[in-house]
Coordinates of C-alpha atoms in Angstrom, one line a residue:
M128 CA 7.9 -6.5 8.0
K129 CA 8.4 -2.6 7.6
V130 CA 9.3 -2.1 3.8
P131 CA 11.6 1.1 3.8
P132 CA 10.3 3.9 1.4
A133 CA 13.2 3.2 -1.1
R134 CA 12.0 -0.2 -1.8
A135 CA 8.3 0.3 -1.7
D136 CA 7.7 0.6 -5.3
R137 CA 9.8 -2.3 -6.2
F138 CA 8.3 -4.5 -3.5
C139 CA 4.9 -3.5 -4.8
A140 CA 5.7 -4.5 -8.3
A141 CA 6.8 -7.8 -7.2
P142 CA 5.8 -8.7 -3.6
E143 CA 8.1 -11.3 -2.0
A144 CA 7.2 -15.0 -1.6
G145 CA 5.7 -15.6 1.8
I146 CA 3.8 -12.5 2.3
R147 CA 0.2 -13.0 3.3
L148 CA -0.8 -9.2 3.6
V149 CA 0.3 -6.0 2.6
L150 CA -0.7 -3.0 4.4
I151 CA -0.4 0.2 2.3
Y152 CA -1.3 3.3 4.5
G153 CA -0.5 6.9 4.8
S154 CA -1.8 10.6 4.0
N155 CA -0.9 10.4 0.4
E156 CA -4.3 8.8 -0.9
G157 CA -3.2 8.8 -4.3
L158 CA 0.2 6.7 -3.5
V159 CA -1.7 4.4 -1.4
R160 CA -4.3 3.7 -4.5
A161 CA -1.3 3.5 -6.9
R162 CA 0.8 1.0 -4.7
A163 CA -2.4 -1.2 -3.8
E164 CA -3.1 -1.6 -7.6
A165 CA 0.6 -2.4 -8.4
C166 CA 0.3 -5.1 -5.9
V167 CA -3.0 -6.5 -7.4
R168 CA -1.6 -6.4 -10.8
A169 CA 1.5 -8.4 -9.4
V170 CA -0.7 -11.3 -8.3
A171 CA -3.7 -11.2 -10.5
E172 CA -2.6 -9.3 -13.5
D173 CA -6.0 -7.7 -14.1
P174 CA -7.4 -5.6 -11.3
N175 CA -10.8 -6.1 -12.9
D176 CA -10.7 -9.8 -13.0
P177 CA -13.7 -11.1 -10.9
F178 CA -12.4 -14.6 -11.0
R179 CA -9.1 -13.7 -9.5
V180 CA -9.6 -10.2 -7.5
T181 CA -11.9 -10.0 -4.5
T182 CA -12.8 -6.6 -2.8
L183 CA -14.0 -6.7 0.9
D184 CA -15.7 -3.9 3.0
P185 CA -14.0 -3.7 6.3
A186 CA -17.5 -3.3 7.9
L187 CA -18.1 -6.9 7.0
L188 CA -15.2 -8.1 9.0
R189 CA -16.7 -6.7 12.2
D190 CA -19.3 -9.4 12.2
E191 CA -17.4 -12.0 10.3
P192 CA -13.8 -11.5 11.1
G193 CA -12.9 -15.1 9.8
R194 CA -14.1 -14.0 6.1
L195 CA -10.8 -12.6 5.3
A196 CA -9.0 -15.8 6.2
D197 CA -11.6 -17.6 4.0
E198 CA -10.7 -15.4 1.2
A199 CA -7.1 -15.3 1.6
A200 CA -7.2 -19.5 1.8
G201 CA -9.5 -19.3 -1.3
L202 CA -8.3 -20.9 -4.9
S203 CA -8.9 -19.3 -8.1
L204 CA -11.4 -21.2 -10.4
I205 CA -9.2 -20.4 -13.5
G206 CA -5.9 -21.0 -11.7
G207 CA -3.2 -18.5 -10.5
R208 CA -3.2 -16.5 -7.4
R209 CA -5.9 -14.4 -6.2
A210 CA -5.7 -10.8 -4.8
V211 CA -8.0 -9.9 -1.8
R212 CA -8.4 -6.1 -1.6
L213 CA -9.4 -4.4 1.6
R214 CA -10.1 -0.8 1.3
G215 CA -10.7 1.6 4.2
A216 CA -8.9 -0.8 6.8
T217 CA -9.0 0.5 10.2
E218 CA -8.0 -1.1 13.7
A219 CA -11.1 -2.9 13.8
V220 CA -9.7 -5.5 11.0
V221 CA -6.9 -6.7 13.5
P222 CA -8.7 -9.7 14.7
A223 CA -9.4 -10.6 11.0
V224 CA -5.7 -10.1 10.0
R225 CA -4.8 -12.4 13.0
S226 CA -7.3 -15.2 11.5
C227 CA -5.1 -15.1 8.6
L228 CA -2.0 -15.7 10.5
A229 CA -3.4 -18.7 12.2
L230 CA -3.8 -20.3 8.8
P231 CA -0.9 -22.7 7.7
S232 CA -0.7 -21.2 4.4
T233 CA -2.7 -18.9 1.9
E234 CA -3.3 -19.0 -1.7
S235 CA -3.9 -15.3 -2.1
L236 CA -2.3 -12.1 -1.4
V237 CA -4.3 -9.6 0.9
I238 CA -3.9 -5.9 0.1
A239 CA -5.2 -3.5 3.0
E240 CA -5.5 0.1 2.3
A241 CA -5.7 2.6 5.1
G242 CA -5.4 6.2 5.8
P243 CA -2.8 7.7 8.2
L244 CA -1.7 5.4 11.1
T245 CA 0.3 6.4 14.2
P246 CA 3.4 4.3 15.3
R247 CA 0.8 3.2 18.3
S248 CA -1.6 1.7 15.9
G249 CA -2.1 -1.9 16.5
L250 CA -2.7 -2.6 12.8
R251 CA 0.5 -1.0 11.8
R252 CA 2.7 -2.6 14.8
L253 CA 1.0 -6.1 13.8
C254 CA 2.1 -5.6 10.1
E255 CA 5.6 -4.2 11.1
Q256 CA 6.4 -7.0 13.3
E257 CA 5.2 -10.2 11.7
A258 CA 7.5 -11.7 9.0
S259 CA 4.7 -12.8 6.8
L260 CA 3.0 -9.3 6.7
A261 CA 4.3 -6.2 5.3
A262 CA 3.8 -2.5 5.9
I263 CA 4.3 0.3 3.5
A264 CA 4.1 4.1 4.4
C265 CA 2.8 6.5 1.7
Y266 CA 3.5 10.2 2.8
D267 CA 3.1 13.3 0.8
E268 CA 5.4 13.9 -2.0
S269 CA 8.2 16.8 -0.9
A270 CA 8.2 19.7 -3.5
K271 CA 11.0 17.9 -5.1
G272 CA 9.6 14.4 -5.1
A273 CA 6.3 16.2 -6.7
A274 CA 8.6 17.8 -9.4
A275 CA 10.5 14.5 -10.2
L276 CA 7.0 12.7 -10.2
I277 CA 5.7 15.1 -12.7
E278 CA 8.7 14.8 -14.9
A279 CA 8.5 11.0 -15.0
L280 CA 4.7 10.9 -15.8
C281 CA 5.3 13.4 -18.6
A282 CA 8.2 11.2 -20.0
K283 CA 5.9 8.2 -20.0
R284 CA 3.7 10.4 -22.3
N285 CA 6.4 11.5 -24.4
I286 CA 6.0 15.1 -23.1
T287 CA 9.1 17.1 -22.3
V288 CA 9.2 19.5 -19.3
A289 CA 11.7 21.7 -18.0
P290 CA 12.7 21.4 -14.6
E291 CA 11.4 24.8 -13.7
T292 CA 8.0 24.1 -15.1
A293 CA 7.9 20.8 -13.2
A294 CA 8.6 22.7 -10.1
W295 CA 6.0 25.5 -11.0
L296 CA 3.4 22.6 -11.4
A297 CA 4.5 20.8 -8.3
E298 CA 3.5 23.8 -6.3
R299 CA -0.1 24.0 -7.7
L300 CA -0.8 20.4 -8.1
G301 CA -0.1 19.7 -4.5
S302 CA 1.7 16.6 -2.8
D303 CA -1.0 13.9 -3.4
R304 CA -0.1 11.5 -6.2
R305 CA -3.7 11.1 -7.4
Q306 CA -3.9 14.9 -7.9
I307 CA -0.6 15.1 -9.7
E308 CA -1.5 12.2 -12.0
S309 CA -4.9 13.9 -12.8
G310 CA -3.1 17.1 -13.4
V311 CA -0.6 15.6 -15.9
E312 CA -3.4 13.7 -17.6
K313 CA -5.2 17.1 -18.2
L314 CA -2.0 18.6 -19.6
A315 CA -1.5 15.7 -21.8
V316 CA -5.2 16.1 -23.3
Y317 CA -4.2 19.9 -23.6
L318 CA -1.1 19.3 -25.5
G319 CA -3.0 16.9 -28.0
D320 CA -2.0 13.4 -28.9
A321 CA 1.5 13.4 -27.1
E322 CA 2.0 10.0 -26.8
A323 CA 2.1 9.4 -30.6
E324 CA 3.8 12.8 -31.6
G325 CA 5.6 13.9 -28.5
G326 CA 5.2 17.5 -27.0
V327 CA 6.9 20.2 -25.2
L328 CA 5.2 21.5 -22.0
T329 CA 6.2 25.1 -21.6
I330 CA 5.4 27.4 -18.6
E331 CA 3.1 29.4 -20.8
A332 CA 1.2 26.0 -21.7
A333 CA 0.9 24.9 -18.1
E334 CA -0.5 28.4 -16.9
A335 CA -3.0 28.1 -20.0
C336 CA -4.1 24.7 -18.6
V337 CA -4.2 25.1 -14.9
G338 CA -5.0 28.8 -14.9
D339 CA -8.6 28.7 -14.7
A340 CA -8.4 26.4 -11.6
A341 CA -5.6 28.5 -10.0
E342 CA -8.1 30.8 -8.4
A343 CA -9.9 28.0 -6.9
S344 CA -6.9 26.1 -5.8
A345 CA -5.3 25.5 -2.5
D346 CA -2.4 27.7 -3.7
A347 CA -4.5 30.7 -4.4
V348 CA -6.3 30.6 -1.1
A349 CA -2.8 30.4 0.6
R350 CA -1.5 33.4 -1.2
L351 CA -4.6 35.4 -0.3
A352 CA -4.3 34.5 3.3
L353 CA -0.7 35.2 3.6
S354 CA -1.2 38.6 1.9
G355 CA -4.0 39.5 4.4
N356 CA -6.8 39.6 1.7
R357 CA -9.6 38.5 3.8
E358 CA -12.4 39.6 1.3
G359 CA -10.5 37.6 -1.5
L360 CA -9.8 34.7 0.8
D361 CA -13.4 34.2 1.5
R362 CA -14.4 34.1 -2.1
A363 CA -11.4 31.7 -3.1
M364 CA -12.2 29.6 0.1
S365 CA -15.6 29.0 -1.1
R366 CA -14.7 28.2 -4.8
A367 CA -11.9 25.8 -3.5
L368 CA -14.3 23.8 -1.2
Y369 CA -17.1 23.9 -3.6
G370 CA -14.7 22.5 -6.3
G371 CA -13.7 19.5 -3.9
V372 CA -10.3 20.7 -2.7
Q373 CA -9.8 19.1 0.7
P374 CA -9.3 21.4 3.8
I375 CA -6.1 19.6 4.8
T376 CA -4.7 20.1 1.3
I377 CA -5.2 24.1 1.7
L378 CA -3.6 23.9 5.0
R379 CA -0.5 22.2 3.5
A380 CA -0.5 24.8 0.9
A381 CA -0.4 27.7 3.1
A382 CA 2.2 25.7 5.2
R383 CA 4.4 25.3 2.2
R384 CA 4.4 29.0 1.2
L385 CA 4.7 30.2 4.8
A386 CA 7.8 28.0 5.2
R387 CA 9.3 29.4 2.0
L388 CA 8.6 33.0 3.6
H389 CA 10.1 31.8 6.9
L390 CA 13.4 30.7 5.2
A391 CA 13.6 33.9 3.1
A392 CA 12.9 36.3 5.8
G393 CA 15.6 34.4 8.0
A394 CA 18.1 34.9 5.2
V395 CA 17.3 38.7 5.1
E396 CA 17.5 38.9 8.8
G397 CA 20.8 37.3 8.6
G398 CA 22.2 40.0 6.1
A399 CA 20.9 39.0 2.7
S400 CA 19.1 41.3 0.3
Q401 CA 15.7 40.4 -0.8
G402 CA 16.7 39.5 -4.1
E403 CA 19.4 36.9 -2.8
A404 CA 16.9 35.6 -0.3
M405 CA 14.2 34.8 -2.8
G406 CA 16.9 33.5 -5.4
G407 CA 18.1 31.2 -2.7
L408 CA 14.9 29.3 -2.5
R409 CA 14.3 26.1 -4.3
P410 CA 12.7 26.3 -6.6
P411 CA 13.6 30.1 -6.6
V412 CA 10.8 32.7 -6.7
Y413 CA 9.8 33.3 -10.5
A414 CA 10.1 36.7 -12.0
R415 CA 6.3 37.1 -12.2
E416 CA 5.8 36.5 -8.5
R417 CA 8.6 38.5 -7.1
T418 CA 6.6 41.6 -6.4
A419 CA 3.9 39.9 -4.5
F420 CA 6.3 37.5 -2.5
A421 CA 8.4 40.4 -1.5
Q422 CA 5.4 42.0 -0.2
E423 CA 4.5 39.0 1.8
M424 CA 8.1 38.8 3.2
T425 CA 7.5 42.4 4.8
R426 CA 4.3 40.9 6.5
W427 CA 6.2 37.8 7.7
P428 CA 9.1 38.1 9.9
S429 CA 10.7 34.8 10.6
A430 CA 9.5 34.8 14.3
R431 CA 5.9 35.4 13.3
A432 CA 6.1 32.8 10.4
A433 CA 7.3 30.2 12.9
R434 CA 4.3 30.9 15.0
A435 CA 1.8 30.7 12.2
L436 CA 3.3 27.5 11.0
G437 CA 2.7 25.9 14.5
L438 CA -1.1 27.2 14.1
L439 CA -1.3 25.3 10.6
T440 CA 0.3 22.2 12.0
R441 CA -2.4 22.2 15.0
A442 CA -5.1 23.0 12.4
E443 CA -4.2 19.9 10.4
R444 CA -4.0 17.7 13.5
D445 CA -7.6 19.0 14.6
C446 CA -8.9 18.0 11.2
K447 CA -7.7 14.5 11.6
V448 CA -8.5 13.8 15.4
S449 CA -10.7 16.5 17.1
G450 CA -14.0 15.5 15.6
G451 CA -14.7 19.0 14.6
T452 CA -15.7 19.7 10.8
P453 CA -12.5 20.2 8.7
E454 CA -14.0 22.9 6.6
A455 CA -14.6 25.1 9.7
I456 CA -11.4 24.4 11.3
C457 CA -9.4 25.2 7.9
W458 CA -11.5 28.4 7.3
Q459 CA -11.2 29.7 11.0
T460 CA -7.5 29.2 11.0
L461 CA -6.6 30.8 7.8
L462 CA -8.8 33.9 8.9
R463 CA -6.4 34.1 11.9
V464 CA -3.5 33.9 9.4
A465 CA -4.9 36.5 7.3
R466 CA -5.6 38.7 10.5
A467 CA -2.0 38.5 11.5
A468 CA -0.8 39.4 8.0
Q469 CA -2.8 42.6 8.2
R470 CA -1.2 43.5 11.7
R471 CA 2.4 44.4 10.5
D472 CA 3.4 45.5 13.9
A473 CA 2.0 42.6 15.9

């Protein structure tokens, strides 16, 4: 059964009766983890209860594919349903999943977590087609979705945040839910005991909290690449990778900013002024960024921006499937982008 995105969170909070296994997959690792934990809580209440929650390594199932069925059929010693968590699932676990289907019934819910899976994936197809299995995709948040998530997370902590501030944070915290949750938690600590007293998150407070990390962030690397600053790009890229920023996160930050430049350049080429083009973006270009963004617009007419977007998309694909080193692929791609930014007449 394929669970549509609009129902995914509700489904994880209360999995339907008769479902034996839930496959949660996608590029948004933080969202995969959050939804898997919601499924575990729905079944076993406490994710750390050793009597009702079991975690299996997919490598174990290669030699013992029947182990998953054994765990799925097992009873809790203290009563209640059990959760069997399978992290890092790959195509190799398909025989183990089929062994679960061969059981007349199961007492446990199996929660399988996986990375991106193509429509041709045997594991994904099996879970989408079988009525007693469920498949839930977890894609990266859109800019609008990331801002809405930030507002929701702040509201849970009794923190008031303006939409403009949430949009600013969404650009810098990226599209992965784990990064967003970590960033909001950091902001809550910065503001103090917001849960008890409440707090207001202003743009100034957000900048003060994440400003030190901005130079090493994916967003900062993207800005330097698109402005053609190769020397600064080398330093920022080194700091970002050393700080644990993933190459794909950097490539997506560059793609997001380049997509905004592409839209703005297209508006100017259609007759709009630079100010109108920047104001028409969502979120709009903030006053403090207008000068830098306008300079980048002169370097990236729409046709060149479209070609560079294709380059970034191919680089992300190569990071996932080519077998090359993602750091090297990302670095070389952004150097090509920076060189293109320097050649205004190219």
